[in-house]
Amino acid sequence: VEPPEMPLQAEEWNRLKESFRSPEMFETVMFNSMIKCNSPIDVAKSLLTHVAKSDGDVSYNLLVKYLALCVQQGQTSEIHDVYDIMKRRFKVIESGAYNLLIRGLSNSDQWRMALTLLEEVKKVMVPSRTNYESCIKAASRHQEMNLAFELYHEMLAKDLVPTLDVLQAFFDFSRGMKGAELQKELFGMLLHLRENQIYPRKTFMWSIKLWFESIPGGNWRGHLTHIKDSGQCPVCNHQLEDSDLTEEEYNNLREKLVRDVIHGTDLFRKTSPQEFQAFQTFVENRLPFDIVIDGLNVSHINPRKMHCENLFDALNCLAKENARLLVLGRKHMLTNSSNWKRDIMKEMQNKADFFFAENISEDDAFLLYATLQSGKHCKFVTRDFLRDHKACLSDSLTRHLFRKWQRGHQIAFSKKNFLSVFIQQPALCYDCVVQTTGDTWHIPYKDTLEEKYSYRVPRKWLCIQRKK
């Protein structure tokens, strides 16, 4: 439906409604279309007035749609009016309407009204992340940083995870401001990035750099750089943290993974205890491996090639210096088919040990078990995030160790420009997370939107150092 460009009279709205295929849906569809086309407010208002006169009142849903259009256009006085009508007419305002009201008011000069609404929401439900972030941005924009931080901590206490967008706002609006407490808060946000292995995007990285350089009397300077393969920063010559776990950390992680992930999940719904027992025996008799490969996962890298060719290319890439390889496969790979050629499979079995699980089995637990049993040196290959397994771990320290181990041990393959050339992205010897010595900060950042996989760690860094 094309919304009219000018307000209409009652008979004109009636004519439009009668010509509409489903007249009972007319107002809803028309309002959706107005939001999409960003129609003038007076056009939407004329339809609202027409509905009120012909039906005696306006439904909650239509009011919310009108409110969405007002928020979209920053029509503060209209937002107020809709809120007054809602308060009078409805006992309960649901979360969608509160989201719109708070967002609309927080972007206006009456932003404190959004704080009042936030208090109202708290009486009936836990406010959403959006509610908090709208109010935080409003407070920051008006340089009320104490209030913004108070709301931020309240949000964290309710287990609401802040978006990078709101963290960036803190750095943007704190620029040039004095205060040890303020610095402590912002340093805390950088440590939040570290703990959660979050890599800021380029715009956020610039906000961090500009904030550091604006600290009065701070004497901080930031430079963009690439860390050397050795883990040394070319700007300040500082050696980044090692990605290796200590013996104690490694053993701790291995025990917890076996307990929480391998025996503590629904692993046996996807494989039988007998099959996993057979796998454990198979692994123990052949330990240690240098690299464990998720065969099925790697075989899908290049959709233009046969699955067995993809796996063969990957094995050729990895089978250097007599590395001992274990490939986790599925039984269907052994039946001669268009994707799995028997002669290629035979050739691969000369280069690596293969374990073929049932076709319904879960690979990841097998992968983690074989890698961890092989020792600290062993790497693994998969394009998976392994997010589910991190979530199964019972405490945050172990989750942190798991991510650190993953960063240092996961080898990634990617395809180069749709060609059949594989790029092997080796596991790094230094840890790719935000780190600080007090006088230096090193922050890895993502340059492009494509870098979305957790194993594909950024190669670009922001080095910030305080000049003496």
Coordinates of C-alpha atoms in Angstrom, one line a residue:
V1 CA 0.0 0.0 0.0
E2 CA 1.3 3.4 -0.9
P3 CA 0.5 5.9 1.8
P4 CA -1.0 9.2 0.7
E5 CA 1.3 12.2 0.6
M6 CA -1.2 14.6 2.2
P7 CA -3.7 14.2 5.1
L8 CA -7.0 12.8 3.9
Q9 CA -10.7 13.5 4.9
A10 CA -12.8 10.7 6.4
E11 CA -14.6 9.8 3.2
E12 CA -11.2 9.6 1.4
W13 CA -9.9 7.1 4.0
N14 CA -13.1 5.1 3.7
R15 CA -12.8 4.9 -0.1
L16 CA -9.2 3.7 0.3
K17 CA -10.2 1.1 2.9
E18 CA -13.1 -0.2 0.8
S19 CA -10.8 -0.7 -2.2
F20 CA -8.3 -2.7 0.0
R21 CA -8.3 -6.5 -0.3
S22 CA -8.6 -7.2 3.4
P23 CA -10.4 -4.1 4.9
E24 CA -10.1 -5.4 8.5
M25 CA -6.3 -5.2 8.1
F26 CA -6.3 -1.8 6.4
E27 CA -5.1 0.4 9.3
T28 CA -2.4 -2.0 10.4
V29 CA -1.0 -2.4 6.9
M30 CA -1.2 1.4 6.2
F31 CA 0.7 2.3 9.4
N32 CA 3.4 -0.3 8.6
S33 CA 3.7 1.3 5.2
M34 CA 3.9 4.8 6.7
I35 CA 6.8 3.7 9.0
K36 CA 8.6 2.1 6.0
C37 CA 8.1 5.2 3.8
N38 CA 8.7 7.6 6.8
S39 CA 5.4 9.4 5.9
P40 CA 4.7 12.9 7.3
I41 CA 3.3 12.9 10.8
D42 CA 0.2 14.9 9.8
V43 CA -0.7 12.1 7.3
A44 CA -0.5 9.5 10.0
K45 CA -2.4 11.8 12.4
S46 CA -5.2 12.2 10.0
L47 CA -5.7 8.4 9.8
L48 CA -5.5 8.1 13.6
T49 CA -8.2 10.9 13.9
H50 CA -10.4 9.1 11.4
V51 CA -10.1 5.7 13.3
A52 CA -10.9 7.5 16.6
K53 CA -14.0 9.1 15.1
S54 CA -15.3 6.0 13.3
D55 CA -14.5 3.4 16.0
G56 CA -14.8 5.5 19.1
D57 CA -11.2 4.9 20.1
V58 CA -7.8 3.8 18.8
S59 CA -6.4 0.4 19.6
Y60 CA -3.2 -0.1 21.5
N61 CA -1.4 -1.6 18.5
L62 CA -2.2 1.3 16.2
L63 CA -1.0 3.8 18.9
V64 CA 2.3 1.9 19.2
K65 CA 2.8 2.0 15.4
Y66 CA 2.1 5.8 15.4
L67 CA 4.6 6.1 18.3
A68 CA 7.2 4.3 16.2
L69 CA 6.8 6.8 13.4
C70 CA 7.1 9.7 15.9
V71 CA 10.3 8.2 17.4
Q72 CA 11.7 7.7 13.9
Q73 CA 11.2 11.4 13.2
G74 CA 12.2 12.7 16.6
Q75 CA 8.7 14.3 17.2
T76 CA 9.1 14.9 21.0
S77 CA 5.8 16.6 21.7
E78 CA 3.9 13.9 19.9
I79 CA 5.8 11.2 21.8
H80 CA 4.6 12.9 25.0
D81 CA 1.1 13.0 23.8
V82 CA 1.0 9.3 22.9
Y83 CA 2.5 8.5 26.3
D84 CA -0.2 10.5 28.1
I85 CA -3.0 8.7 26.1
M86 CA -1.5 5.3 26.9
K87 CA -1.2 6.1 30.6
R88 CA -4.8 7.2 30.7
R89 CA -6.2 4.4 28.5
F90 CA -4.2 1.2 29.4
K91 CA -3.5 -0.4 32.7
V92 CA -0.3 -2.0 31.3
I93 CA 2.2 -0.7 28.8
E94 CA 4.3 -3.5 27.4
S95 CA 8.0 -3.5 26.8
G96 CA 7.9 -2.7 23.1
A97 CA 6.1 0.6 23.8
Y98 CA 8.5 1.4 26.6
N99 CA 11.5 0.8 24.4
L100 CA 10.1 3.3 21.9
L101 CA 9.2 5.9 24.5
I102 CA 12.6 5.7 26.2
R103 CA 14.5 5.8 22.9
G104 CA 12.4 8.7 21.6
L105 CA 12.7 10.8 24.7
S106 CA 16.4 10.0 25.4
N107 CA 17.3 11.5 22.0
S108 CA 15.5 14.8 22.8
D109 CA 16.1 17.7 25.1
Q110 CA 13.7 16.1 27.5
W111 CA 16.0 13.1 28.0
R112 CA 15.5 13.1 31.8
M113 CA 11.9 12.0 31.2
A114 CA 13.5 8.8 29.8
L115 CA 15.1 8.2 33.2
T116 CA 11.7 8.6 34.8
L117 CA 10.2 6.0 32.4
L118 CA 13.2 3.6 33.2
E119 CA 12.2 3.8 36.9
E120 CA 8.6 3.0 35.9
V121 CA 9.7 -0.1 33.9
K122 CA 11.8 -1.3 36.9
K123 CA 8.6 -1.6 38.9
V124 CA 7.1 -4.1 36.6
M125 CA 10.0 -5.9 34.8
V126 CA 13.7 -6.0 34.2
P127 CA 14.4 -3.2 31.8
S128 CA 15.9 -4.3 28.5
R129 CA 19.5 -3.6 27.4
T130 CA 18.0 -1.1 24.9
N131 CA 16.3 0.8 27.7
Y132 CA 19.5 1.1 29.7
E133 CA 21.7 2.0 26.7
S134 CA 19.3 4.7 25.5
C135 CA 19.5 6.4 28.9
I136 CA 23.3 5.8 29.2
K137 CA 23.9 7.5 25.8
A138 CA 21.6 10.4 26.8
A139 CA 23.5 10.9 30.1
S140 CA 26.9 10.7 28.4
R141 CA 25.8 13.1 25.7
H142 CA 25.0 15.7 28.4
Q143 CA 28.3 15.0 30.1
E144 CA 26.6 13.4 33.2
M145 CA 29.2 10.7 33.3
N146 CA 28.6 9.7 36.9
L147 CA 24.9 9.0 36.1
A148 CA 26.0 7.1 32.9
F149 CA 28.4 4.9 34.9
E150 CA 25.8 4.3 37.6
L151 CA 23.3 3.0 34.9
Y152 CA 26.1 1.0 33.3
H153 CA 26.8 -0.9 36.6
E154 CA 23.2 -1.4 37.2
M155 CA 22.9 -3.0 33.8
L156 CA 25.8 -5.3 34.4
A157 CA 24.4 -6.3 37.8
K158 CA 21.2 -7.5 35.9
D159 CA 23.4 -9.6 33.6
L160 CA 22.7 -7.5 30.6
V161 CA 25.7 -7.5 28.2
P162 CA 26.5 -4.1 26.9
T163 CA 26.9 -3.6 23.2
L164 CA 30.1 -2.2 21.8
D165 CA 28.1 0.8 20.6
V166 CA 27.4 1.9 24.2
L167 CA 31.0 1.2 25.3
Q168 CA 32.2 3.4 22.4
A169 CA 29.9 6.2 23.5
F170 CA 31.6 6.2 26.9
F171 CA 35.0 6.8 25.2
D172 CA 33.6 9.4 22.8
F173 CA 31.9 11.5 25.5
S174 CA 34.7 11.2 28.1
R175 CA 37.2 12.8 25.8
G176 CA 39.3 15.5 27.4
M177 CA 37.7 14.9 30.9
K178 CA 39.7 14.8 34.1
G179 CA 39.4 12.4 36.9
A180 CA 41.0 9.2 38.3
E181 CA 37.6 7.6 38.8
L182 CA 36.6 8.2 35.2
Q183 CA 39.9 6.6 34.0
K184 CA 39.4 3.6 36.2
E185 CA 35.9 3.0 34.8
L186 CA 37.2 3.2 31.2
F187 CA 40.2 1.0 31.9
G188 CA 37.6 -1.5 33.4
M189 CA 35.8 -1.5 30.1
L190 CA 39.0 -2.3 28.3
L191 CA 39.5 -5.2 30.7
H192 CA 35.9 -6.3 29.9
L193 CA 37.0 -6.6 26.3
R194 CA 39.9 -8.7 27.4
E195 CA 37.9 -11.1 29.7
N196 CA 35.4 -11.7 27.0
Q197 CA 37.8 -11.9 24.0
I198 CA 36.0 -9.1 22.3
Y199 CA 37.8 -7.3 19.4
P200 CA 36.6 -3.7 18.8
R201 CA 35.9 -2.6 15.3
K202 CA 38.0 0.1 13.6
T203 CA 35.7 3.0 14.7
F204 CA 35.7 1.9 18.3
M205 CA 39.5 1.5 18.2
W206 CA 39.8 5.2 17.0
S207 CA 37.5 6.3 19.9
I208 CA 39.8 4.5 22.4
K209 CA 42.9 6.0 20.8
L210 CA 41.5 9.6 20.8
W211 CA 40.3 9.3 24.4
F212 CA 43.8 8.2 25.6
E213 CA 45.4 11.0 23.8
S214 CA 42.9 13.5 25.2
I215 CA 43.6 12.7 28.9
P216 CA 44.8 16.0 30.4
G217 CA 48.5 15.6 31.3
G218 CA 48.3 11.9 30.5
N219 CA 51.0 12.1 27.7
W220 CA 49.6 9.0 26.0
R221 CA 50.3 8.3 22.3
G222 CA 48.7 5.7 20.1
H223 CA 50.0 4.0 17.0
L224 CA 48.5 1.4 14.7
T225 CA 50.7 -1.6 14.1
H226 CA 51.1 -5.3 13.2
I227 CA 52.6 -7.4 15.9
K228 CA 55.6 -9.5 14.7
D229 CA 55.2 -13.3 14.6
S230 CA 57.5 -13.4 17.7
G231 CA 54.9 -11.5 19.6
Q232 CA 57.0 -8.3 19.8
C233 CA 55.4 -4.9 19.2
P234 CA 57.4 -2.9 16.7
V235 CA 56.3 0.4 18.2
C236 CA 57.3 0.0 21.9
N237 CA 59.3 -3.3 21.6
H238 CA 57.2 -4.8 24.3
Q239 CA 56.8 -8.6 24.2
L240 CA 53.1 -9.6 24.3
E241 CA 51.8 -12.2 26.6
D242 CA 52.5 -15.8 25.7
S243 CA 49.5 -17.8 24.4
D244 CA 50.8 -20.9 26.1
L245 CA 49.2 -22.2 29.3
T246 CA 51.3 -23.2 32.2
E247 CA 51.5 -26.9 33.0
E248 CA 49.1 -26.4 35.9
E249 CA 46.6 -24.4 33.8
Y250 CA 46.8 -27.0 31.0
N251 CA 46.1 -29.9 33.4
N252 CA 43.3 -28.0 35.1
L253 CA 41.7 -27.2 31.7
R254 CA 42.0 -30.8 30.5
E255 CA 40.4 -32.2 33.6
K256 CA 37.5 -29.7 33.5
L257 CA 36.9 -30.2 29.8
V258 CA 36.7 -34.0 30.2
R259 CA 34.4 -33.5 33.2
D260 CA 32.1 -30.7 32.0
V261 CA 32.1 -31.0 28.3
I262 CA 32.9 -34.6 27.4
H263 CA 31.0 -36.4 30.2
G264 CA 28.8 -33.5 31.3
T265 CA 26.9 -32.7 28.1
D266 CA 24.5 -34.6 26.0
L267 CA 27.4 -36.1 24.1
F268 CA 26.0 -39.6 24.4
R269 CA 22.8 -38.6 22.7
K270 CA 24.8 -38.0 19.6
T271 CA 27.2 -41.0 20.1
S272 CA 27.0 -44.2 22.1
P273 CA 29.2 -44.8 25.2
Q274 CA 30.6 -47.8 23.3
E275 CA 31.7 -45.6 20.4
F276 CA 33.4 -43.1 22.6
Q277 CA 35.1 -45.9 24.6
A278 CA 36.4 -47.3 21.3
F279 CA 37.6 -43.8 20.3
Q280 CA 39.5 -43.4 23.6
T281 CA 41.2 -46.7 23.2
F282 CA 42.1 -45.8 19.6
V283 CA 43.6 -42.5 20.7
E284 CA 45.5 -44.0 23.7
N285 CA 47.2 -46.6 21.5
R286 CA 48.4 -44.0 19.0
L287 CA 49.3 -40.9 21.2
P288 CA 50.7 -38.3 20.8
F289 CA 49.4 -36.5 17.8
D290 CA 50.7 -33.2 16.5
I291 CA 47.5 -32.0 14.8
V292 CA 43.9 -33.2 15.1
I293 CA 41.6 -32.4 12.2
D294 CA 37.8 -32.2 12.0
G295 CA 37.7 -33.9 8.6
L296 CA 34.0 -33.2 7.7
N297 CA 34.3 -29.5 8.6
V298 CA 37.4 -29.0 6.6
S299 CA 36.0 -30.9 3.6
H300 CA 33.4 -28.1 3.0
I301 CA 35.9 -25.2 2.7
N302 CA 35.6 -24.9 -1.1
P303 CA 32.1 -25.7 -2.4
R304 CA 33.5 -25.9 -6.0
K305 CA 35.6 -29.0 -5.2
M306 CA 34.8 -32.5 -4.1
H307 CA 34.8 -32.9 -0.3
C308 CA 37.7 -35.4 -0.5
E309 CA 39.8 -33.0 -2.6
N310 CA 39.4 -30.3 0.0
L311 CA 40.4 -32.6 2.8
F312 CA 43.3 -33.9 0.7
D313 CA 44.6 -30.3 0.0
A314 CA 44.4 -29.5 3.7
L315 CA 46.3 -32.7 4.7
N316 CA 49.1 -31.9 2.1
C317 CA 49.3 -28.5 3.6
L318 CA 49.6 -29.9 7.2
A319 CA 51.7 -33.0 6.6
K320 CA 55.1 -31.3 6.9
E321 CA 58.1 -32.3 9.0
N322 CA 56.6 -35.7 9.6
A323 CA 53.7 -34.2 11.7
R324 CA 51.5 -36.9 13.2
L325 CA 48.0 -36.2 12.0
L326 CA 44.6 -37.6 13.2
V327 CA 41.6 -37.0 11.0
L328 CA 38.1 -37.4 12.6
G329 CA 35.8 -38.6 9.8
R330 CA 32.4 -40.2 9.4
K331 CA 31.6 -43.7 8.1
H332 CA 29.9 -42.3 5.0
M333 CA 33.3 -41.1 3.8
L334 CA 34.2 -44.8 3.2
T335 CA 31.4 -45.4 0.7
N336 CA 32.6 -44.5 -2.8
S337 CA 30.5 -41.5 -3.9
S338 CA 30.6 -38.3 -6.0
N339 CA 32.2 -36.5 -3.0
W340 CA 34.3 -39.3 -1.5
K341 CA 36.5 -41.2 -4.0
R342 CA 37.9 -44.4 -2.6
D343 CA 41.4 -44.0 -4.2
I344 CA 41.8 -40.5 -2.7
M345 CA 40.6 -41.7 0.7
K346 CA 43.2 -44.6 0.5
E347 CA 46.0 -42.1 -0.4
M348 CA 45.0 -39.9 2.6
Q349 CA 45.1 -42.8 5.0
N350 CA 48.8 -43.2 4.2
K351 CA 49.4 -39.7 5.4
A352 CA 47.3 -39.6 8.6
D353 CA 45.5 -41.8 11.1
F354 CA 41.7 -41.8 10.5
F355 CA 38.9 -42.5 13.0
F356 CA 35.5 -42.9 11.3
A357 CA 32.6 -42.3 13.7
E358 CA 28.9 -43.0 13.1
N359 CA 27.2 -40.5 10.8
I360 CA 25.1 -39.1 13.7
S361 CA 28.1 -38.6 16.1
E362 CA 29.2 -35.2 17.5
D363 CA 32.8 -34.4 16.3
D364 CA 33.8 -31.6 18.7
A365 CA 34.1 -33.7 21.8
F366 CA 36.2 -36.2 20.0
L367 CA 38.4 -33.4 18.6
L368 CA 38.9 -31.8 22.0
Y369 CA 39.6 -35.1 23.7
A370 CA 42.3 -36.2 21.2
T371 CA 44.0 -32.8 21.2
L372 CA 44.1 -32.4 24.9
Q373 CA 45.3 -36.0 25.5
S374 CA 48.2 -35.4 23.0
G375 CA 49.8 -32.7 25.2
K376 CA 50.4 -29.0 25.1
H377 CA 52.1 -29.0 21.7
C378 CA 49.1 -30.5 19.8
K379 CA 47.0 -28.2 17.6
F380 CA 43.6 -28.7 16.1
V381 CA 41.9 -27.8 12.8
T382 CA 38.2 -26.8 12.5
R383 CA 36.3 -23.8 11.3
D384 CA 33.9 -24.1 14.2
F385 CA 33.6 -21.5 17.0
L386 CA 33.4 -24.2 19.7
R387 CA 31.1 -21.7 21.5
D388 CA 28.8 -24.4 23.0
H389 CA 31.8 -26.1 24.8
K390 CA 33.0 -22.8 26.3
A391 CA 29.4 -22.3 27.6
C392 CA 29.4 -25.8 29.2
L393 CA 32.4 -25.0 31.4
S394 CA 31.4 -24.4 35.0
D395 CA 33.5 -21.3 35.9
S396 CA 34.7 -18.1 34.3
L397 CA 38.4 -18.9 34.9
T398 CA 38.2 -22.2 33.0
R399 CA 36.2 -20.4 30.2
H400 CA 39.0 -17.9 30.0
L401 CA 41.7 -20.7 29.9
F402 CA 39.7 -22.5 27.2
R403 CA 39.5 -19.4 25.0
K404 CA 43.3 -18.7 25.5
W405 CA 44.1 -22.4 24.7
Q406 CA 41.8 -22.1 21.6
R407 CA 43.5 -19.0 20.4
G408 CA 46.9 -20.6 20.7
H409 CA 46.0 -24.0 19.3
Q410 CA 43.3 -23.6 16.6
I411 CA 44.6 -23.6 13.0
A412 CA 42.3 -22.1 10.5
F413 CA 42.0 -22.6 6.8
S414 CA 40.3 -20.1 4.5
K415 CA 39.9 -20.0 0.8
K416 CA 41.7 -17.3 -1.1
N417 CA 39.3 -15.4 -3.5
F418 CA 37.3 -18.5 -4.5
L419 CA 40.5 -20.0 -5.9
S420 CA 41.4 -23.5 -4.7
V421 CA 44.4 -22.0 -2.8
F422 CA 44.2 -22.6 0.9
I423 CA 45.6 -20.1 3.3
Q424 CA 46.7 -21.7 6.6
Q425 CA 46.3 -19.3 9.5
P426 CA 48.7 -20.7 12.1
A427 CA 48.0 -20.5 15.8
L428 CA 50.0 -17.6 17.2
C429 CA 52.6 -17.8 19.9
Y430 CA 51.3 -14.6 21.6
D431 CA 47.9 -14.1 23.1
C432 CA 45.5 -12.1 21.0
V433 CA 43.5 -10.1 23.7
V434 CA 43.6 -6.6 25.1
Q435 CA 46.6 -6.4 27.5
T436 CA 48.3 -3.8 29.6
T437 CA 51.5 -3.2 31.6
G438 CA 50.2 0.0 33.2
D439 CA 52.3 2.2 30.9
T440 CA 51.3 0.4 27.7
W441 CA 48.0 -0.9 26.3
H442 CA 47.8 -3.3 23.3
I443 CA 44.4 -3.6 21.7
P444 CA 43.7 -6.0 18.8
Y445 CA 41.0 -4.6 16.5
K446 CA 39.0 -5.9 13.5
D447 CA 39.3 -4.0 10.3
T448 CA 36.4 -5.5 8.4
L449 CA 33.0 -6.9 8.9
E450 CA 34.1 -10.2 7.4
E451 CA 36.3 -11.1 10.3
K452 CA 33.6 -12.7 12.3
Y453 CA 35.1 -16.1 13.2
S454 CA 36.5 -16.3 16.7
Y455 CA 39.5 -18.4 15.6
R456 CA 40.5 -15.8 13.0
V457 CA 42.1 -13.4 15.4
P458 CA 42.9 -9.9 14.2
R459 CA 46.4 -9.1 13.0
K460 CA 46.1 -5.4 13.5
W461 CA 46.8 -3.7 16.8
L462 CA 46.6 -0.4 18.5
C463 CA 49.7 0.2 20.7
I464 CA 49.2 3.0 23.3
Q465 CA 52.1 4.0 25.5
R466 CA 52.6 6.7 28.1
K467 CA 55.7 8.8 27.4
K468 CA 57.8 9.5 30.4

